[in-house]
Short mmCIF file of C-alpha atoms and ligand atoms in Angstrom, two decimals:
data_model
loop_
_atom_site.label_atom_id
_atom_site.label_comp_id
_atom_site.label_asym_id
_atom_site.label_seq_id
_atom_site.Cartn_x
_atom_site.Cartn_y
_atom_site.Cartn_z
CA UNK G 229 -10.65 -20.92 20.90
CA UNK G 230 -8.05 -18.73 19.20
CA UNK G 231 -4.35 -19.43 18.60
CA UNK G 232 -3.53 -16.68 21.12
CA UNK G 233 -6.01 -15.11 23.55
CA UNK G 234 -7.34 -11.87 22.18
CA UNK G 235 -6.16 -8.89 24.26
CA UNK G 236 -9.07 -7.33 26.16
CA UNK G 237 -7.77 -3.92 25.13
CA UNK G 238 -8.27 -4.83 21.49
CA UNK G 239 -11.93 -5.73 21.99
CA UNK G 240 -12.39 -2.52 23.96
CA UNK G 241 -11.07 -0.46 21.06
CA UNK G 242 -7.90 0.51 22.95
CA UNK G 243 -4.41 0.59 21.53
CA UNK G 244 -2.24 -2.49 21.60
CA UNK G 245 1.26 -3.52 20.55
CA UNK G 246 1.51 -7.13 19.54
CA UNK G 247 4.75 -9.03 18.95
CA UNK G 248 4.28 -11.93 16.54
CA UNK G 249 5.36 -15.19 18.19
CA UNK G 250 5.54 -16.93 14.80
CA UNK G 251 7.96 -14.41 13.33
CA UNK G 252 11.08 -16.09 12.00
CA UNK G 253 9.69 -19.63 12.13
CA UNK G 254 10.48 -21.71 9.07
CA UNK G 255 7.70 -22.34 6.59
CA UNK G 256 6.88 -22.42 2.91
CA UNK G 257 7.28 -19.24 0.85
CA UNK G 258 4.32 -18.74 -1.50
CA UNK G 259 6.21 -16.73 -4.12
CA UNK G 260 9.60 -17.35 -5.69
CA UNK G 261 12.14 -14.54 -5.75
CA UNK G 262 12.05 -14.90 -9.53
CA UNK G 263 8.41 -13.78 -9.49
CA UNK G 264 9.33 -10.52 -7.76
CA UNK G 265 12.17 -9.98 -10.22
CA UNK G 266 9.77 -10.75 -13.07
CA UNK G 267 7.37 -8.08 -11.78
CA UNK G 268 10.21 -5.56 -11.58
CA UNK G 269 11.29 -6.42 -15.15
CA UNK G 270 7.71 -5.91 -16.35
CA UNK G 271 7.57 -2.46 -14.73
CA UNK G 272 10.80 -1.61 -16.57
CA UNK G 273 9.36 -2.79 -19.89
CA UNK G 274 6.43 -0.45 -19.39
CA UNK G 275 8.58 2.49 -18.23
CA UNK G 276 8.84 4.16 -21.68
CA UNK G 277 5.05 3.99 -22.02
CA UNK G 278 4.53 5.38 -18.51
CA UNK G 279 6.92 8.21 -19.27
CA UNK G 280 4.91 9.04 -22.39
CA UNK G 281 1.51 8.95 -20.64
CA UNK G 282 2.69 10.60 -17.41
CA UNK G 283 5.46 13.17 -18.09
CA UNK G 284 5.77 13.70 -14.31
CA UNK G 285 7.65 10.36 -14.26
CA UNK G 286 10.34 11.63 -16.67
CA UNK G 287 12.94 12.30 -13.94
CA UNK G 288 12.83 8.56 -13.10
CA UNK G 289 12.57 7.57 -16.78
CA UNK G 290 9.05 6.24 -16.41
CA UNK G 291 9.58 4.32 -13.18
CA UNK G 292 6.98 5.23 -10.56
CA UNK G 293 9.21 5.76 -7.53
CA UNK G 294 9.45 7.98 -4.47
CA UNK G 295 12.34 9.47 -2.51
CA UNK G 296 13.78 8.06 0.71
CA UNK G 297 14.47 11.04 2.98
CA UNK G 298 16.04 11.28 6.41
CA UNK G 299 13.75 13.27 8.73
CA UNK G 300 15.88 14.60 11.61
CA UNK G 301 13.51 17.45 12.48
CA UNK G 302 10.58 15.05 12.79
CA UNK G 303 12.79 12.83 14.91
CA UNK G 304 13.24 15.73 17.35
CA UNK G 305 9.53 16.49 17.34
CA UNK G 306 8.79 12.84 18.09
CA UNK G 307 11.33 12.87 20.91
CA UNK G 308 9.54 15.85 22.43
CA UNK G 309 6.34 13.76 22.20
CA UNK G 310 8.07 10.95 24.07
CA UNK G 311 8.60 8.73 21.02
CA UNK G 312 12.24 7.75 20.82
CA UNK G 313 14.03 5.07 18.81
CA UNK G 314 17.80 4.57 18.67
CA UNK G 315 19.30 5.04 15.20
CA UNK G 316 18.50 7.08 12.12
CA UNK G 317 14.94 7.89 11.06
CA UNK G 318 13.85 7.99 7.41
CA UNK G 319 10.59 8.56 5.56
CA UNK G 320 9.76 6.48 2.49
CA UNK G 321 7.76 9.05 0.60
CA UNK G 322 5.12 7.00 -1.21
CA UNK G 323 2.85 9.89 -0.22
CA UNK G 324 4.54 11.62 -3.18
CA UNK G 325 4.45 8.72 -5.66
CA UNK G 326 3.68 10.04 -9.14
CA UNK G 327 0.45 9.18 -11.01
CA UNK G 328 -1.68 7.84 -8.14
CA UNK G 329 -0.31 9.70 -5.08
CA UNK G 330 -0.20 6.67 -2.81
CA UNK G 331 1.42 3.31 -2.21
CA UNK G 332 -1.36 1.84 -4.40
CA UNK G 333 0.59 3.09 -7.40
CA UNK G 334 2.92 0.14 -6.80
CA UNK G 335 0.49 -2.77 -6.65
CA UNK G 336 -2.53 -1.32 -8.44
CA UNK G 337 -0.75 0.06 -11.45
CA UNK G 338 1.36 -3.07 -11.70
CA UNK G 339 -1.73 -5.27 -11.94
CA UNK G 340 -3.25 -3.09 -14.68
CA UNK G 341 0.00 -3.29 -16.63
CA UNK G 342 0.29 -7.06 -16.16
CA UNK G 343 -3.23 -7.58 -17.51
CA UNK G 344 -2.50 -5.16 -20.35
CA UNK G 345 0.61 -7.05 -21.35
CA UNK G 346 -1.30 -10.37 -21.25
CA UNK G 347 -4.07 -8.96 -23.46
CA UNK G 348 -1.64 -7.30 -25.86
CA UNK G 349 0.49 -10.43 -26.32
CA UNK G 350 -2.54 -12.67 -26.78
CA UNK G 351 -4.08 -10.35 -29.38
CA UNK G 352 -1.04 -9.38 -31.41
CA UNK G 353 -0.71 -5.80 -30.16
CA UNK G 354 2.71 -6.82 -28.88
CA UNK G 355 4.77 -9.44 -30.72
CA UNK G 356 6.91 -10.24 -27.70
CA UNK G 357 8.24 -8.61 -24.53
CA UNK G 358 11.10 -6.97 -26.47
CA UNK G 359 8.62 -4.82 -28.42
CA UNK G 360 8.31 -1.05 -27.97
CA UNK G 361 5.47 -0.81 -25.46
CA UNK G 362 4.79 2.80 -26.45
CA UNK G 363 2.89 1.31 -29.40
CA UNK G 364 0.14 0.48 -26.89
CA UNK G 365 -0.82 4.17 -26.86
CA UNK G 366 -1.74 4.20 -30.57
CA UNK G 367 -5.39 5.02 -31.48
CA UNK G 368 -5.86 1.39 -32.63
CA UNK G 369 -4.56 0.00 -29.35
CA UNK G 370 -6.70 2.41 -27.34
CA UNK G 371 -9.77 1.39 -29.35
CA UNK G 372 -8.90 -2.24 -28.57
CA UNK G 373 -8.57 -1.64 -24.81
CA UNK G 374 -11.81 0.37 -24.96
CA UNK G 375 -13.64 -2.91 -25.54
CA UNK G 376 -12.38 -4.17 -22.17
CA UNK G 377 -13.39 -3.20 -18.68
CA UNK G 378 -11.38 -2.86 -15.48
CA UNK G 379 -13.21 -3.01 -12.16
CA UNK G 380 -12.11 -2.77 -8.55
CA UNK G 381 -13.58 -2.37 -5.07
CA UNK G 382 -11.87 0.32 -3.05
CA UNK G 383 -11.84 2.57 -0.01
CA UNK G 384 -10.38 5.22 -2.34
CA UNK G 385 -6.71 4.98 -3.19
CA UNK G 386 -6.71 1.61 -4.92
CA UNK G 387 -9.59 2.87 -7.04
CA UNK G 388 -7.55 5.92 -7.96
CA UNK G 389 -4.51 3.93 -9.04
CA UNK G 390 -6.58 1.43 -11.06
CA UNK G 391 -8.93 4.10 -12.42
CA UNK G 392 -6.25 6.58 -13.46
CA UNK G 393 -4.05 3.97 -15.17
CA UNK G 394 -6.96 2.14 -16.81
CA UNK G 395 -8.46 5.36 -18.18
CA UNK G 396 -5.04 6.46 -19.48
CA UNK G 397 -4.74 3.23 -21.49
CA UNK G 398 -8.29 3.51 -22.86
CA UNK G 399 -10.10 0.90 -20.78
CA UNK G 400 -13.60 1.41 -19.51
CA UNK G 401 -13.05 1.59 -15.75
CA UNK G 402 -15.51 1.17 -12.88
CA UNK G 403 -14.54 1.69 -9.26
CA UNK G 404 -16.85 0.32 -6.56
CA UNK G 405 -16.42 2.67 -3.62
CA UNK G 406 -17.17 1.86 0.01
CA UNK G 407 -19.03 4.36 2.19
CA UNK G 408 -15.70 5.38 3.79
CA UNK G 409 -14.26 6.75 0.55
CA UNK G 410 -13.65 10.50 0.62
CA UNK G 411 -15.80 12.65 -1.66
CA UNK G 412 -12.79 14.26 -3.36
CA UNK G 413 -11.47 10.86 -4.44
CA UNK G 414 -14.79 10.04 -6.13
CA UNK G 415 -14.87 13.46 -7.80
CA UNK G 416 -11.31 13.13 -9.10
CA UNK G 417 -12.09 9.75 -10.65
CA UNK G 418 -15.24 10.98 -12.36
CA UNK G 419 -13.24 13.88 -13.78
CA UNK G 420 -10.92 11.30 -15.39
CA UNK G 421 -13.85 9.50 -17.03
CA UNK G 422 -14.01 6.65 -14.53
CA UNK G 423 -17.42 5.29 -13.47
CA UNK G 424 -17.81 5.41 -9.69
CA UNK G 425 -20.38 3.09 -8.10
CA UNK G 426 -21.18 4.02 -4.50
CA UNK G 427 -22.22 1.69 -1.69
CA UNK G 428 -23.71 2.31 1.74
CA UNK G 429 -21.79 -0.59 3.19
CA UNK G 430 -18.16 -1.15 4.00
CA UNK G 431 -15.23 -2.16 1.89
CA UNK G 432 -16.05 -5.87 1.80
CA UNK G 433 -19.45 -5.11 0.31
CA UNK G 434 -17.99 -2.89 -2.42
CA UNK G 435 -15.51 -5.63 -3.32
CA UNK G 436 -18.18 -8.35 -3.32
CA UNK G 437 -20.45 -6.38 -5.63
CA UNK G 438 -17.67 -5.37 -7.98
CA UNK G 439 -16.45 -8.96 -8.19
CA UNK G 440 -19.94 -10.22 -8.99
CA UNK G 441 -20.58 -7.63 -11.72
CA UNK G 442 -17.18 -8.26 -13.25
CA UNK G 443 -17.61 -12.04 -13.31
CA UNK G 444 -20.83 -11.61 -15.29
CA UNK G 445 -18.94 -9.83 -18.09
CA UNK G 446 -16.37 -11.84 -20.09
CA UNK G 447 -14.59 -8.66 -21.20
CA UNK G 448 -14.19 -7.40 -17.65
CA UNK G 449 -11.17 -7.87 -15.37
CA UNK G 450 -11.50 -7.52 -11.62
CA UNK G 451 -8.61 -6.36 -9.46
CA UNK G 452 -9.32 -8.30 -6.28
CA UNK G 453 -7.66 -6.59 -3.34
CA UNK G 454 -8.70 -9.43 -1.01
CA UNK G 455 -7.04 -12.08 -3.12
CA UNK G 456 -4.50 -10.84 -5.63
CA UNK G 457 -1.09 -12.28 -6.31
CA UNK G 458 -0.34 -9.55 -8.85
CA UNK G 459 -1.02 -6.72 -6.41
CA UNK G 460 1.17 -8.48 -3.87
CA UNK G 461 4.08 -8.88 -6.29
CA UNK G 462 3.77 -5.27 -7.44
CA UNK G 463 4.09 -4.10 -3.84
CA UNK G 464 6.98 -6.49 -3.20
CA UNK G 465 9.13 -4.81 -5.88
CA UNK G 466 9.39 -1.83 -3.49
CA UNK G 467 12.08 -3.73 -1.59
CA UNK G 468 14.35 -4.01 -4.64
CA UNK G 469 14.04 -0.28 -5.24
CA UNK G 470 14.65 0.50 -1.57
CA UNK G 471 17.82 -1.57 -1.58
CA UNK G 472 19.20 0.61 -4.38
CA UNK G 473 18.13 3.80 -2.59
CA UNK G 474 19.86 2.72 0.61
CA UNK G 475 23.04 1.83 -1.30
CA UNK G 476 22.95 5.23 -3.02
CA UNK G 477 23.01 6.81 0.46
CA UNK G 478 25.86 4.49 1.51
CA UNK G 479 23.65 2.67 3.99
CA UNK G 480 24.39 -0.99 4.53
CA UNK G 481 21.89 -3.37 6.05
CA UNK G 482 23.42 -6.32 7.91
CA UNK G 483 23.49 -7.92 11.37
CA UNK G 484 25.20 -4.85 12.83
CA UNK G 485 22.93 -2.40 10.95
CA UNK G 486 19.38 -3.74 11.08
CA UNK G 487 16.46 -2.20 9.20
CA UNK G 488 13.13 -1.40 10.86
CA UNK G 489 10.14 -0.64 8.66
CA UNK G 490 6.74 0.68 9.84
CA UNK G 491 3.82 0.48 7.39
CA UNK G 492 0.12 1.40 7.66
CA UNK G 493 -2.14 -1.57 7.01
CA UNK G 494 -5.64 -1.91 5.55
CA UNK G 495 -6.58 -5.19 3.89
CA UNK G 496 -2.90 -6.15 4.11
CA UNK G 497 -1.75 -6.14 0.48
CA UNK G 498 0.52 -3.11 0.50
CA UNK G 499 2.27 -3.70 3.84
CA UNK G 500 2.24 -7.46 3.25
CA UNK G 501 3.82 -7.25 -0.19
CA UNK G 502 6.39 -4.71 0.96
CA UNK G 503 7.29 -6.74 4.07
CA UNK G 504 7.54 -9.91 1.99
CA UNK G 505 9.95 -8.18 -0.38
CA UNK G 506 11.95 -6.76 2.54
CA UNK G 507 12.47 -10.20 4.07
CA UNK G 508 13.51 -11.66 0.72
CA UNK G 509 15.98 -8.83 0.07
CA UNK G 510 17.35 -8.18 3.59
CA UNK G 511 16.50 -11.47 5.33
CA UNK G 512 16.32 -11.46 9.12
CA UNK G 513 18.00 -8.04 9.21
CA UNK G 514 14.69 -6.46 8.18
CA UNK G 515 12.10 -6.00 10.94
CA UNK G 516 8.60 -5.15 9.69
CA UNK G 517 5.78 -3.66 11.76
CA UNK G 518 2.23 -2.86 10.67
CA UNK G 519 0.01 -0.07 12.00
CA UNK G 520 -3.79 -0.32 12.04
CA UNK G 521 -6.66 1.77 13.46
CA UNK G 522 -8.05 0.54 16.80
CA UNK G 523 -11.49 0.14 15.20
CA UNK G 524 -10.27 -1.68 12.06
CA UNK G 525 -7.33 -3.92 13.05
CA UNK G 526 -8.23 -6.72 10.64
CA UNK G 527 -4.72 -8.03 9.95
CA UNK G 528 -3.68 -7.88 13.62
CA UNK G 529 -6.88 -9.76 14.48
CA UNK G 530 -6.38 -12.33 11.72
CA UNK G 531 -2.80 -13.01 12.82
CA UNK G 532 -3.42 -13.10 16.59
CA UNK G 533 -6.33 -15.52 16.23
CA UNK G 534 -4.77 -17.50 13.42
CA UNK G 535 -8.16 -17.21 11.69
CA UNK G 536 -6.90 -14.80 9.02
CA UNK G 537 -9.89 -13.79 6.84
CA UNK G 538 -12.28 -16.08 8.71
CA UNK G 539 -12.84 -13.40 11.34
CA UNK G 540 -13.82 -9.74 11.01
CA UNK G 541 -13.36 -6.82 13.40
CA UNK G 542 -17.16 -6.63 13.67
CA UNK G 543 -17.09 -10.18 15.08
CA UNK G 544 -15.29 -8.84 18.18
CA UNK G 545 -17.54 -5.82 18.54
CA UNK G 546 -15.48 -3.17 16.74
CA UNK G 547 -17.02 -0.80 14.19
CA UNK G 548 -14.51 -0.94 11.33
CA UNK G 549 -14.95 2.81 11.06
CA UNK G 550 -11.99 5.17 10.99
CA UNK G 551 -11.01 8.50 9.53
CA UNK G 552 -7.97 6.72 8.11
CA UNK G 553 -10.02 5.88 5.01
CA UNK G 554 -7.28 3.79 3.37
CA UNK G 555 -7.24 1.52 6.42
CA UNK G 556 -11.01 1.16 6.89
CA UNK G 557 -11.14 -2.58 6.31
CA UNK G 558 -12.95 -5.05 8.58
CA UNK G 559 -11.69 -8.32 7.14
CA UNK G 560 -8.14 -8.95 5.94
CA UNK G 561 -6.88 -10.73 2.84
CA UNK G 562 -6.41 -14.44 3.52
CA UNK G 563 -3.78 -14.68 0.79
CA UNK G 564 -1.74 -11.94 2.45
CA UNK G 565 -2.08 -13.33 5.99
CA UNK G 566 -0.86 -16.75 4.86
CA UNK G 567 2.07 -15.18 3.03
CA UNK G 568 3.25 -13.04 5.95
CA UNK G 569 2.21 -14.84 9.14
CA UNK G 570 5.84 -15.82 9.84
CA UNK G 571 7.39 -12.67 8.41
CA UNK G 572 5.77 -9.73 10.16
CA UNK G 573 7.46 -8.85 13.45
CA UNK G 574 4.52 -7.16 15.08
CA UNK G 575 1.55 -4.83 14.86
CA UNK G 576 0.51 -1.66 16.65
CA UNK G 577 -2.98 -0.18 16.69
CA UNK G 578 -3.65 3.53 16.90
CA UNK G 579 -6.62 5.69 17.85
CA UNK G 580 -7.93 8.07 15.21
CA UNK G 581 -7.35 11.16 17.35
CA UNK G 582 -3.58 10.68 17.18
CA UNK G 583 -3.45 10.73 13.37
CA UNK G 584 -3.75 14.52 12.91
CA UNK G 585 -1.09 15.01 15.60
CA UNK G 586 1.48 13.03 13.56
CA UNK G 587 0.16 14.53 10.31
CA UNK G 588 0.71 18.09 11.53
CA UNK G 589 4.03 17.28 13.19
CA UNK G 590 5.42 15.98 9.89
CA UNK G 591 4.11 18.99 8.00
CA UNK G 592 5.53 21.47 10.48
CA UNK G 593 8.89 19.77 10.94
CA UNK G 594 9.64 18.50 7.43
CA UNK G 595 7.12 20.20 5.12
CA UNK G 596 5.77 16.84 3.94
CA UNK G 597 2.00 16.38 3.68
CA UNK G 598 0.51 12.94 4.36
CA UNK G 599 -3.02 11.57 4.60
CA UNK G 600 -4.41 10.50 8.00
CA UNK G 601 -3.97 6.84 6.94
CA UNK G 602 -0.30 7.46 6.32
CA UNK G 603 0.17 9.02 9.74
CA UNK G 604 -0.70 5.73 11.47
CA UNK G 605 2.79 4.38 10.77
CA UNK G 606 4.42 6.77 13.24
CA UNK G 607 2.50 5.17 16.06
CA UNK G 608 4.24 1.84 15.45
CA UNK G 609 7.70 3.36 15.99
CA UNK G 610 7.98 2.44 19.69
CA UNK G 611 7.97 -1.22 18.60
CA UNK G 612 11.55 -0.57 17.46
CA UNK G 613 12.69 0.92 20.75
CA UNK G 614 15.14 -1.92 21.46
CA UNK G 615 17.00 -1.38 18.19
CA UNK G 616 20.75 -0.64 18.35
CA UNK G 617 22.12 2.87 17.74
CA UNK G 618 23.29 1.62 14.35
CA UNK G 619 19.74 0.81 13.20
CA UNK G 620 17.89 2.41 10.31
CA UNK G 621 14.18 3.09 10.80
CA UNK G 622 11.89 3.76 7.86
CA UNK G 623 8.36 5.07 8.34
CA UNK G 624 6.41 4.28 5.17
CA UNK G 625 4.30 7.30 4.22
CA UNK G 626 1.60 5.78 2.05
CA UNK G 627 -0.53 8.61 0.65
CA UNK G 628 -0.92 12.36 0.32
CA UNK G 629 0.08 13.86 -3.02
CA UNK G 630 -3.37 14.04 -4.60
CA UNK G 631 -5.18 15.49 -1.56
CA UNK G 632 -6.69 18.80 -2.78
CA UNK G 633 -5.39 22.05 -1.26
CA UNK G 634 -8.62 22.96 0.49
CA UNK G 635 -8.77 19.57 2.23
CA UNK G 636 -5.10 19.88 3.24
CA UNK G 637 -5.79 23.27 4.77
CA UNK G 638 -8.73 21.92 6.75
CA UNK G 639 -6.81 18.87 8.00
CA UNK G 640 -3.74 20.88 8.99
CA UNK G 641 -5.74 23.53 10.83
CA UNK G 642 -8.12 21.28 12.72
CA UNK G 643 -7.70 21.54 16.47
CA UNK G 644 -6.31 18.39 18.05
CA UNK G 645 -8.79 16.65 20.30
C1 LIG Z 258 -4.46 1.24 1.02
C2 LIG Z 258 -3.65 2.07 1.88
C3 LIG Z 258 -2.85 1.51 2.89
C4 LIG Z 258 -2.81 0.03 3.22
O1 LIG Z 258 -2.78 -0.86 2.14
P1 LIG Z 258 -3.58 -2.24 2.17
O2 LIG Z 258 -3.16 -2.95 0.95
O3 LIG Z 258 -5.05 -1.91 2.16
O4 LIG Z 258 -3.21 -2.92 3.45
C5 LIG Z 258 -2.10 2.37 3.63
N1 LIG Z 258 -2.12 3.70 3.43
C6 LIG Z 258 -2.86 4.27 2.48
C7 LIG Z 258 -2.84 5.75 2.30
C8 LIG Z 258 -3.65 3.48 1.67
O5 LIG Z 258 -4.39 4.04 0.72
#
């Protein structure tokens, strides 16, 4: 019935490692390299405006970027836990991304800026793309954007990136939050003047409702996490930035020095876009692995079965529930699955109880705080165990910066199960 038989362990809610048999097969590429470069150029056009609105981005001149840090102490801790990969181990610290505090700052903020540029060019607020984009912060421009609405369905972090950037530009913003969203994320958004609509159901329901409400309003724009090219391209620009960061540390990626990247996965957009960019920039020398919760492995399921978004985790008896709120998605993005089905090397699923173990280990060894969702990536590391000693491994930390102190304290002091 399915392209590959579904592992029994997956149905049972146990952990699996799955190597993608389609990886490396030839096939059409949905996006041209020029489209990724175009997205990067757009982010650079907006950089002076970002710097003005968010002074925290001044050190990077208005580019929203995070450090790439080697984590030798965490490597030792992992070794003691029995997790060992040959080569150097790095952390891509999107947990510390300015403005939105998670990887969603890449795709989510990019899509808000793209729509803003489209509106501004069509309505004479910008003459052309050479204009000074800081003009878009004038009272007149803000009043103009105030007549438009931004809406999004979210498990939390996408809503924060869209809500924070939309509110900063003057839009009316509504975030449709699934039941999994953490209370502090809703509170933070309301503080910023964003309307938060709450749903009893899961992520798909929040998206569906938000999409419907937005379609009924001609002045409303919906950021559709299940089906967005712009989000995807925004995430893909991460690879261009990473290439520069590796060069700055004198690290070459080639046949003798392969790159292994491990990324937590929800609906698929962030890891999919990043992996797509990696393969375009580093070719076959980049190996990309996704990590998902055992109860919400929607991308792994979509890829194994070949059914993509035509199957949900509930269809195989899983709950879709996880404490990794950013990954609590039962049905993947079809657009993303099509784009990456021959690019992703494999997927690993992880039980919730392991997340605080990795979370605390990183805090204690390196002093870096990450959300439970972020911690999932460490569990995919063993998929790179056959790498050569010359390999570079990057665990993609996807969220953490905006987690309030009291929640951090609770998460870091909870007893491991
Ligand atoms: C959203 C999110 C992810 C995964 O991104 P998707 O686009 O949903 O696959 C990973 N980590 C964190 C912290 C997130 O918020």
